[in-house]
XYZ file of C-alpha atoms in Angstrom:
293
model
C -4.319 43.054 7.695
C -4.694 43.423 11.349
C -2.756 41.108 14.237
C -5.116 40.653 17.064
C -3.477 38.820 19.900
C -6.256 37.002 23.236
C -8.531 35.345 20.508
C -9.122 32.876 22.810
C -9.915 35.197 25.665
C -12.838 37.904 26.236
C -11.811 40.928 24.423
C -9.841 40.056 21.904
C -12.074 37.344 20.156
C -14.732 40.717 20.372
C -11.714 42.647 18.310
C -11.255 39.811 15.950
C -15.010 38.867 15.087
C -15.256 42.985 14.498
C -12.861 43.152 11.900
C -14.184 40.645 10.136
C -17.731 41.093 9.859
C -16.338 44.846 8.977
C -14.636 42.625 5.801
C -10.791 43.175 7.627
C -8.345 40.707 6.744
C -6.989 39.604 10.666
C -4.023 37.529 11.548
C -4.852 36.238 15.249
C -1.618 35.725 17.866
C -2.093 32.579 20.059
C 0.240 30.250 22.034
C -1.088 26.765 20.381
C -2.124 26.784 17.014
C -4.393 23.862 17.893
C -7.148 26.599 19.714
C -7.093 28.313 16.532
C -8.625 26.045 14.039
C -12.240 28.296 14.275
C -10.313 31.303 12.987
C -8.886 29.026 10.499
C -12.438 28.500 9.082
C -13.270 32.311 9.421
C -10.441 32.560 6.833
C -7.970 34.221 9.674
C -4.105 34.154 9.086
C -2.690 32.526 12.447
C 0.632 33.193 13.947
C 2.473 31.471 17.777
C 3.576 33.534 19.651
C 4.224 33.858 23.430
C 3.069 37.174 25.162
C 6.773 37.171 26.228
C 8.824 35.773 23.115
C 9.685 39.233 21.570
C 11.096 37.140 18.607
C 7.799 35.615 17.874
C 5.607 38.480 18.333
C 7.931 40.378 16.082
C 7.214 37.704 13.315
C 3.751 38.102 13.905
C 3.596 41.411 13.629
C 5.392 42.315 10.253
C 3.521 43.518 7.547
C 0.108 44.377 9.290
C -1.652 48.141 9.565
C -2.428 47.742 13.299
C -2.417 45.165 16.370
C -4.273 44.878 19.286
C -2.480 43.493 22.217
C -2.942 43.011 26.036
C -1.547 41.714 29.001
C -2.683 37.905 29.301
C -4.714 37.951 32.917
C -2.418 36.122 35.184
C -4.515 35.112 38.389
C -2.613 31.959 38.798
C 0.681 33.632 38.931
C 2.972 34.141 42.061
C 4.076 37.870 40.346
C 1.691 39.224 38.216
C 3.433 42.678 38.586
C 6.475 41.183 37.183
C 4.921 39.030 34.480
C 3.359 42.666 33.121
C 6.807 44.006 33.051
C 8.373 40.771 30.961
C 4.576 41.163 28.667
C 5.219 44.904 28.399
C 8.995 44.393 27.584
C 8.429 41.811 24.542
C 5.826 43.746 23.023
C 7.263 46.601 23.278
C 10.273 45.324 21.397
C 8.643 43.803 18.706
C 6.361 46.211 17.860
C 9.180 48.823 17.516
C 11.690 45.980 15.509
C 8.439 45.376 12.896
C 7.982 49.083 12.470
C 3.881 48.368 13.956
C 2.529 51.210 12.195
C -0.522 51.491 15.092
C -0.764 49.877 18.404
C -3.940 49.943 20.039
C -3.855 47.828 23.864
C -6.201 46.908 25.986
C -6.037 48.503 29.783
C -8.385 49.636 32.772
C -9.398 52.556 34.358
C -7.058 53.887 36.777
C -4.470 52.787 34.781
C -2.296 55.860 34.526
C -1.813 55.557 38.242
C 1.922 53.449 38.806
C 0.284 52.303 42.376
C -2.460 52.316 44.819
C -4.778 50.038 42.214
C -3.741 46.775 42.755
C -3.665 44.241 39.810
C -4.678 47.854 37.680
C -0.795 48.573 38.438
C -0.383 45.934 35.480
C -1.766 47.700 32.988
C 0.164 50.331 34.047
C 3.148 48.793 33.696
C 1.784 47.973 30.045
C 0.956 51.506 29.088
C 4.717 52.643 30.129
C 6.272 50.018 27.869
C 4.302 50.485 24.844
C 4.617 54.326 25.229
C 8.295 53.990 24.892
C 8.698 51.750 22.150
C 7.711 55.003 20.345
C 5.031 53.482 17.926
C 1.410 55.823 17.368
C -0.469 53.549 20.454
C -4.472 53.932 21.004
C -5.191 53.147 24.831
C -8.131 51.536 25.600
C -8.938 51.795 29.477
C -11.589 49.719 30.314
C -14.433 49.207 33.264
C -15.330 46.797 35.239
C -16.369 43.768 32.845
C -19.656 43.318 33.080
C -18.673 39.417 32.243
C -16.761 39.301 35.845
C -20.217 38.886 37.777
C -19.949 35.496 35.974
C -18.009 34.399 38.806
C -20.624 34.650 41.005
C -23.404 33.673 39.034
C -23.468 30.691 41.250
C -24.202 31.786 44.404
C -26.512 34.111 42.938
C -28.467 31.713 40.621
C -28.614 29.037 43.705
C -29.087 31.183 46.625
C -29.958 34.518 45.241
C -26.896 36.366 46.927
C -24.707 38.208 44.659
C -21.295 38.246 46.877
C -19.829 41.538 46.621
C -16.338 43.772 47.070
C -17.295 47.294 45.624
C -19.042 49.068 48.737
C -21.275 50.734 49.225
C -23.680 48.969 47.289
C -25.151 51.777 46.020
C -22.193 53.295 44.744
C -22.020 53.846 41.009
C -18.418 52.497 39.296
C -17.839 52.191 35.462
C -18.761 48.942 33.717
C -18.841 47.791 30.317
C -19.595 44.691 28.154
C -16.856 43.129 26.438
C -18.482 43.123 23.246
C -18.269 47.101 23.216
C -14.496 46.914 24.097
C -14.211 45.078 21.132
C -16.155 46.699 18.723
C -14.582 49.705 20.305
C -10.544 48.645 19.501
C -11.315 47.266 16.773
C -12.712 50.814 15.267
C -9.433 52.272 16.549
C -8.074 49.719 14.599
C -9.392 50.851 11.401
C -9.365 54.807 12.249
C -5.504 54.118 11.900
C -3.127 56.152 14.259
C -3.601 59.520 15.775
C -0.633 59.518 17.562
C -0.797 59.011 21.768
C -4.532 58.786 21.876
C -6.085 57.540 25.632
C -10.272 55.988 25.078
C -11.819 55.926 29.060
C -14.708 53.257 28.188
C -17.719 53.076 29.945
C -20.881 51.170 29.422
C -23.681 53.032 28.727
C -23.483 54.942 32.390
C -22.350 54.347 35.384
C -23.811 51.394 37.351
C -24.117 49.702 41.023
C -23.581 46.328 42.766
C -27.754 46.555 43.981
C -28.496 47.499 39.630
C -26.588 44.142 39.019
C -28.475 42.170 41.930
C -31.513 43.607 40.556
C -30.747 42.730 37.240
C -29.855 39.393 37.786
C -33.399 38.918 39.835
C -35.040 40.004 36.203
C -33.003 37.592 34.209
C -33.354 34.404 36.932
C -36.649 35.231 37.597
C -36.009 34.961 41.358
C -35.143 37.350 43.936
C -31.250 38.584 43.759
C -29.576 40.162 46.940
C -26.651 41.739 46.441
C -24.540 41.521 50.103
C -21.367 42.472 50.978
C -18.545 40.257 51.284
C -16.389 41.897 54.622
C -13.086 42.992 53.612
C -10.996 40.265 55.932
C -13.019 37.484 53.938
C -11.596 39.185 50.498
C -8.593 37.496 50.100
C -9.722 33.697 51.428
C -12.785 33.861 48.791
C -10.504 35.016 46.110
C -7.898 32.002 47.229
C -11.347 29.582 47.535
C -12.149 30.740 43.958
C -8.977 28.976 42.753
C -6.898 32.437 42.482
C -2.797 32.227 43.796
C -2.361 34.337 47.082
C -0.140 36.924 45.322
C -3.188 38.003 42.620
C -5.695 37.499 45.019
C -3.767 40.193 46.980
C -3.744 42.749 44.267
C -7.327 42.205 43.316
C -8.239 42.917 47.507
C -6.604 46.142 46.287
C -7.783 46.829 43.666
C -11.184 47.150 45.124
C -9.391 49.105 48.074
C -8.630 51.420 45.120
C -12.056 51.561 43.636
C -13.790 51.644 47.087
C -11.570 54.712 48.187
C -11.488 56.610 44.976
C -8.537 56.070 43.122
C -9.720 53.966 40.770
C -11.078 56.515 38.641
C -10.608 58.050 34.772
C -7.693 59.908 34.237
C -8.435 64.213 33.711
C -7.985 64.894 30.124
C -8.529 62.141 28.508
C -11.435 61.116 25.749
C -14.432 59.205 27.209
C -16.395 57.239 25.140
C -19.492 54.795 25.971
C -20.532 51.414 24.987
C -23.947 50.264 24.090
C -24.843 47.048 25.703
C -26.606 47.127 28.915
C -26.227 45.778 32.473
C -29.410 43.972 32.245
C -28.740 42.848 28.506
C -25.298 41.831 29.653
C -26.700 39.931 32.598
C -29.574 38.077 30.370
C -26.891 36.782 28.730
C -24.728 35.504 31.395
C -27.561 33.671 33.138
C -28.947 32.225 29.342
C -25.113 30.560 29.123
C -24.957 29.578 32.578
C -28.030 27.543 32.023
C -27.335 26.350 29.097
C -24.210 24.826 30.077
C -26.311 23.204 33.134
């Protein structure tokens, strides 16, 4: 039995469906039962818990061979920084009271760095607190989700710009599909523990803002420009985009951070790659977009 905690987000519904199509029993960790009624059919143990009730989390995590966990994205939040630290504290806790026999959490690239990254620093601030609950942890430090260009699918679909913050546009960054994060935690999952172990994932190589333009022209079937947003417009298109001023802040930093080079793997650690392509990952952003048209 593994816990699994962000079914109903991104990665860890990719770490759930895993286990089970690998024939794992899972237990999945949500705030309302009620969003978990799909797992229910999937023949999923559920447990509530809040990403900060220690208590609860504790509870959920008895009895089980591994759990993934992350920090819950918090872009509508007037502290993100300290919501990681409360997030970090609780899990930390309760995966040291139920004796977790391997942690494996979610976190990004650049996260060993405790500043200078933005919204990163959270996962930072995750890392530190699961490190010291003393507990063998697997860290997975992700790219750049290839899913994030599905916020601006819409400008690109309707007007075939592709707004963008990582500059130049022909610089390569790290970016992987979601699905490989997944598959990828979840295989740490069943490896079982190898003490501190630190994954860098990747997609399949390193990729640019113009590759993603020019793979969302294939999948549209239109032209796809990818143009750069100026950095004093950052912060008002992340606020327009329905963001609170505080995250919108750290993400304008964040991409500071990747722009200037800090943003980067950590020397020393394993690297790994995912399979899924930009352009596959892209194909399938635009089919859903249109789908839900």
């Amino acid at each position: 039995m593994f816990a699994v905690m962000g079914v109903t987000g991104n990665t860890g519904a990719a770490v759930a469906e895993t286990l089970l199509a690998r024939g794992a029993a899972v237990r999945v960790v949500v705030r309302d039962a009620g969003k978990a009624a799909s797992w229910v059919a999937r023949r999923a143990e559920v447990a509530v818990a809040d990403a900060r009730d220690a208590d609860a989390l504790a509870a959920a995590f008895r009895g089980v061979k591994g759990v993934y966990v992350l920090n819950p994205p918090g872009y509508g939040s007037d502290d993100p920084l300290a919501d990681a630290r409360a997030v970090g504290a609780a899990l930390a806790d309760a995966v040291a009271r139920a004796g977790v026999p391997h942690v494996v959490a979610l976190s990004s690239i650049g996260g060993h760095r405790p500043d200078g990254t933005g919204i990163i620093v959270t996962t930072h601030l995750l890392e530190t607190a699961l490190r010291a609950a003393g507990r063998p942890l697997t860290i997975v430090r992700a790219g750049f989700f290839m899913e994030n260009w599905a916020n601006v699918l819409e400008p690109a679909l309707g007007q075939g710009v592709l707004p963008c913050f990582t500059l130049p546009l022909d610089k390569p960054f790290p970016m992987v599909d979601v699905a490989d994060i997944g598959r990828t935690a979840a295989e740490a999952l069943l490896g079982g523990p190898r003490g501190l172990r630190v994954v860098e994932l990747n997609g399949p190589t390193d990729r640019t803002p113009q590759d993603a333009a020019a793979a969302l022209s294939t999948a549209a079937g239109r032209p796809v420009q990818a143009v750069a947003v100026p950095r004093e417009a950052w912060v008002p298109t992340l606020l327009g985009a329905g963001l609170a001023q505080r995250p919108a802040e750290l993400l304008a930093e964040m991409y500071d951070g990747l722009n200037e080079g800090r943003v980067v793997p950590e020397d020393g650690t394993e690297r790994a790659n995912g399979t899924v392509t930009l352009e596959q990952a892209m194909a399938r952003l635009v089919q859903g977009a249109r789908a839900m048209a």
